[in-house]
Amino acid sequence: MLLSNKNTHIMLVLVFLFSSGCSFKPLYSDHNQISNNTILKEIYIPAADKRINQIIRNELIEFISSDVNNINSALHLNFQTTLDKKDLLLNSKGKANHSQITITVDYQIFKVGEYRELLYSNKIIVSNSYANWQSEFNNSRSEIKTNNIIAKEIAKKISNQINLHFIK
């Protein structure tokens, strides 16, 4: 038993040594993010009108980390959001114990030139819930925090989808 366990360890070490020498790259590593973000750096995101759009735009800017005010960029990203709030788990008095926020984002990337050419479009739906308290202040803080969490998730998904679409 001890000998086979020792052989297993030796085989694992050999497999790791051989795989480290090849051009193996993990799919979800930080190294891929640096090389794939080049397309994101070329995208202009116009200013937003609604608060949730501003939060999503700011989160996207965090992922892009370039000059987002370059209106002369060849690529523009436009998005529209729909926010839906539902009350869940009603108690005996009819008051909700939990609420769920669902944000749907339709986004498009246009190549701007003589004409606006649609290069890519997609839709993202993200939901999250929070507990309702007796304090209205706590409820509003929970709603704001949930909106921020959803906005981060949406920005992350948009940047990942754009990177995956434009990988060559």
PDB file of C-alpha atoms in Angstrom, residues 45-155:
ATOM      1  CA  ILE A  45     -18.216  54.397 -23.263  1.00  0.00           C
ATOM      2  CA  PRO A  46     -20.477  57.462 -23.373  1.00  0.00           C
ATOM      3  CA  ALA A  47     -21.678  59.121 -20.191  1.00  0.00           C
ATOM      4  CA  ALA A  48     -24.724  57.551 -18.565  1.00  0.00           C
ATOM      5  CA  ASP A  49     -28.058  59.127 -17.729  1.00  0.00           C
ATOM      6  CA  LYS A  50     -29.450  56.853 -14.978  1.00  0.00           C
ATOM      7  CA  ARG A  51     -27.700  56.060 -11.698  1.00  0.00           C
ATOM      8  CA  ILE A  52     -27.451  52.315 -12.330  1.00  0.00           C
ATOM      9  CA  ASN A  53     -25.944  53.038 -15.759  1.00  0.00           C
ATOM     10  CA  GLN A  54     -23.367  55.309 -14.120  1.00  0.00           C
ATOM     11  CA  ILE A  55     -22.397  52.543 -11.700  1.00  0.00           C
ATOM     12  CA  ILE A  56     -22.058  49.984 -14.515  1.00  0.00           C
ATOM     13  CA  ARG A  57     -20.054  52.465 -16.604  1.00  0.00           C
ATOM     14  CA  ASN A  58     -17.701  53.156 -13.699  1.00  0.00           C
ATOM     15  CA  GLU A  59     -17.186  49.432 -13.146  1.00  0.00           C
ATOM     16  CA  LEU A  60     -16.469  48.945 -16.856  1.00  0.00           C
ATOM     17  CA  ILE A  61     -13.932  51.763 -16.688  1.00  0.00           C
ATOM     18  CA  GLU A  62     -12.213  49.884 -13.852  1.00  0.00           C
ATOM     19  CA  PHE A  63     -11.852  46.851 -16.140  1.00  0.00           C
ATOM     20  CA  ILE A  64     -10.693  48.927 -19.098  1.00  0.00           C
ATOM     21  CA  SER A  65      -8.259  51.188 -17.196  1.00  0.00           C
ATOM     22  CA  SER A  66      -7.506  53.425 -20.165  1.00  0.00           C
ATOM     23  CA  ASP A  67      -8.530  56.813 -21.571  1.00  0.00           C
ATOM     24  CA  VAL A  68     -12.316  56.401 -21.606  1.00  0.00           C
ATOM     25  CA  ASN A  69     -12.861  60.046 -22.520  1.00  0.00           C
ATOM     26  CA  ASN A  70     -11.438  59.498 -26.005  1.00  0.00           C
ATOM     27  CA  ILE A  71     -14.570  60.249 -28.013  1.00  0.00           C
ATOM     28  CA  ASN A  72     -12.567  59.806 -31.245  1.00  0.00           C
ATOM     29  CA  SER A  73     -12.115  56.097 -30.559  1.00  0.00           C
ATOM     30  CA  ALA A  74     -13.172  53.779 -33.383  1.00  0.00           C
ATOM     31  CA  LEU A  75     -15.255  51.555 -31.088  1.00  0.00           C
ATOM     32  CA  HIS A  76     -18.208  52.713 -28.987  1.00  0.00           C
ATOM     33  CA  LEU A  77     -20.082  50.686 -26.403  1.00  0.00           C
ATOM     34  CA  ASN A  78     -23.743  51.541 -25.805  1.00  0.00           C
ATOM     35  CA  PHE A  79     -25.954  49.810 -23.281  1.00  0.00           C
ATOM     36  CA  GLN A  80     -29.494  50.022 -21.983  1.00  0.00           C
ATOM     37  CA  THR A  81     -30.587  48.695 -18.609  1.00  0.00           C
ATOM     38  CA  THR A  82     -33.862  47.483 -17.207  1.00  0.00           C
ATOM     39  CA  LEU A  83     -34.206  47.216 -13.434  1.00  0.00           C
ATOM     40  CA  ASP A  84     -36.864  45.008 -11.870  1.00  0.00           C
ATOM     41  CA  LYS A  85     -37.453  44.776  -8.110  1.00  0.00           C
ATOM     42  CA  LYS A  86     -39.671  42.091  -6.590  1.00  0.00           C
ATOM     43  CA  ASP A  87     -40.701  41.446  -3.013  1.00  0.00           C
ATOM     44  CA  LEU A  88     -40.159  37.877  -1.817  1.00  0.00           C
ATOM     45  CA  LEU A  89     -41.148  35.860   1.259  1.00  0.00           C
ATOM     46  CA  LEU A  90     -44.122  37.830   2.553  1.00  0.00           C
ATOM     47  CA  ASN A  91     -44.797  37.512   6.287  1.00  0.00           C
ATOM     48  CA  SER A  92     -48.262  37.241   7.899  1.00  0.00           C
ATOM     49  CA  LYS A  93     -48.671  41.049   7.827  1.00  0.00           C
ATOM     50  CA  GLY A  94     -48.020  41.159   4.068  1.00  0.00           C
ATOM     51  CA  LYS A  95     -44.594  42.780   4.434  1.00  0.00           C
ATOM     52  CA  ALA A  96     -41.710  41.316   2.430  1.00  0.00           C
ATOM     53  CA  ASN A  97     -38.829  39.701   4.291  1.00  0.00           C
ATOM     54  CA  HIS A  98     -36.621  39.687   1.193  1.00  0.00           C
ATOM     55  CA  SER A  99     -36.429  41.607  -2.059  1.00  0.00           C
ATOM     56  CA  GLN A 100     -34.872  40.595  -5.347  1.00  0.00           C
ATOM     57  CA  ILE A 101     -33.329  42.944  -7.883  1.00  0.00           C
ATOM     58  CA  THR A 102     -32.890  41.820 -11.479  1.00  0.00           C
ATOM     59  CA  ILE A 103     -30.982  44.001 -13.913  1.00  0.00           C
ATOM     60  CA  THR A 104     -31.052  43.272 -17.627  1.00  0.00           C
ATOM     61  CA  VAL A 105     -28.445  44.920 -19.830  1.00  0.00           C
ATOM     62  CA  ASP A 106     -28.569  45.002 -23.628  1.00  0.00           C
ATOM     63  CA  TYR A 107     -25.251  46.221 -24.994  1.00  0.00           C
ATOM     64  CA  GLN A 108     -23.805  46.849 -28.424  1.00  0.00           C
ATOM     65  CA  ILE A 109     -20.337  47.623 -29.745  1.00  0.00           C
ATOM     66  CA  PHE A 110     -20.255  49.821 -32.823  1.00  0.00           C
ATOM     67  CA  LYS A 111     -17.379  50.605 -35.139  1.00  0.00           C
ATOM     68  CA  VAL A 112     -17.668  54.320 -35.778  1.00  0.00           C
ATOM     69  CA  GLY A 113     -16.602  55.640 -39.141  1.00  0.00           C
ATOM     70  CA  GLU A 114     -18.598  56.935 -42.043  1.00  0.00           C
ATOM     71  CA  TYR A 115     -21.365  54.635 -40.824  1.00  0.00           C
ATOM     72  CA  ARG A 116     -22.012  53.009 -37.472  1.00  0.00           C
ATOM     73  CA  GLU A 117     -21.347  49.316 -37.993  1.00  0.00           C
ATOM     74  CA  LEU A 118     -22.601  46.908 -35.341  1.00  0.00           C
ATOM     75  CA  LEU A 119     -19.747  44.574 -34.426  1.00  0.00           C
ATOM     76  CA  TYR A 120     -21.197  42.766 -31.439  1.00  0.00           C
ATOM     77  CA  SER A 121     -24.274  42.792 -29.246  1.00  0.00           C
ATOM     78  CA  ASN A 122     -25.442  40.694 -26.334  1.00  0.00           C
ATOM     79  CA  LYS A 123     -27.742  40.643 -23.326  1.00  0.00           C
ATOM     80  CA  ILE A 124     -26.899  39.993 -19.684  1.00  0.00           C
ATOM     81  CA  ILE A 125     -29.327  39.270 -16.868  1.00  0.00           C
ATOM     82  CA  VAL A 126     -28.088  39.335 -13.267  1.00  0.00           C
ATOM     83  CA  SER A 127     -30.210  38.878 -10.140  1.00  0.00           C
ATOM     84  CA  ASN A 128     -29.450  39.199  -6.461  1.00  0.00           C
ATOM     85  CA  SER A 129     -31.533  39.466  -3.317  1.00  0.00           C
ATOM     86  CA  TYR A 130     -31.275  41.098   0.075  1.00  0.00           C
ATOM     87  CA  ALA A 131     -33.058  40.918   3.413  1.00  0.00           C
ATOM     88  CA  ASN A 132     -35.548  43.602   4.416  1.00  0.00           C
ATOM     89  CA  TRP A 133     -35.282  44.999   7.925  1.00  0.00           C
ATOM     90  CA  GLN A 134     -37.562  47.093  10.074  1.00  0.00           C
ATOM     91  CA  SER A 135     -35.376  50.127   9.466  1.00  0.00           C
ATOM     92  CA  GLU A 136     -35.937  51.920   6.160  1.00  0.00           C
ATOM     93  CA  PHE A 137     -32.347  53.187   6.287  1.00  0.00           C
ATOM     94  CA  ASN A 138     -31.012  49.627   6.431  1.00  0.00           C
ATOM     95  CA  ASN A 139     -33.316  48.612   3.587  1.00  0.00           C
ATOM     96  CA  SER A 140     -32.113  51.453   1.365  1.00  0.00           C
ATOM     97  CA  ARG A 141     -28.467  50.668   2.181  1.00  0.00           C
ATOM     98  CA  SER A 142     -29.070  46.996   1.360  1.00  0.00           C
ATOM     99  CA  GLU A 143     -30.660  47.948  -1.951  1.00  0.00           C
ATOM    100  CA  ILE A 144     -27.762  50.245  -2.867  1.00  0.00           C
ATOM    101  CA  LYS A 145     -25.215  47.584  -1.936  1.00  0.00           C
ATOM    102  CA  THR A 146     -27.081  44.959  -3.971  1.00  0.00           C
ATOM    103  CA  ASN A 147     -27.174  47.302  -6.981  1.00  0.00           C
ATOM    104  CA  ASN A 148     -23.410  47.801  -6.661  1.00  0.00           C
ATOM    105  CA  ILE A 149     -22.787  44.042  -6.476  1.00  0.00           C
ATOM    106  CA  ILE A 150     -24.939  43.456  -9.547  1.00  0.00           C
ATOM    107  CA  ALA A 151     -23.205  46.300 -11.425  1.00  0.00           C
ATOM    108  CA  LYS A 152     -19.784  44.762 -10.724  1.00  0.00           C
ATOM    109  CA  GLU A 153     -20.981  41.385 -11.944  1.00  0.00           C
ATOM    110  CA  ILE A 154     -22.473  42.916 -15.107  1.00  0.00           C
ATOM    111  CA  ALA A 155     -19.281  44.842 -15.891  1.00  0.00           C
TER     112      ALA A 155
END
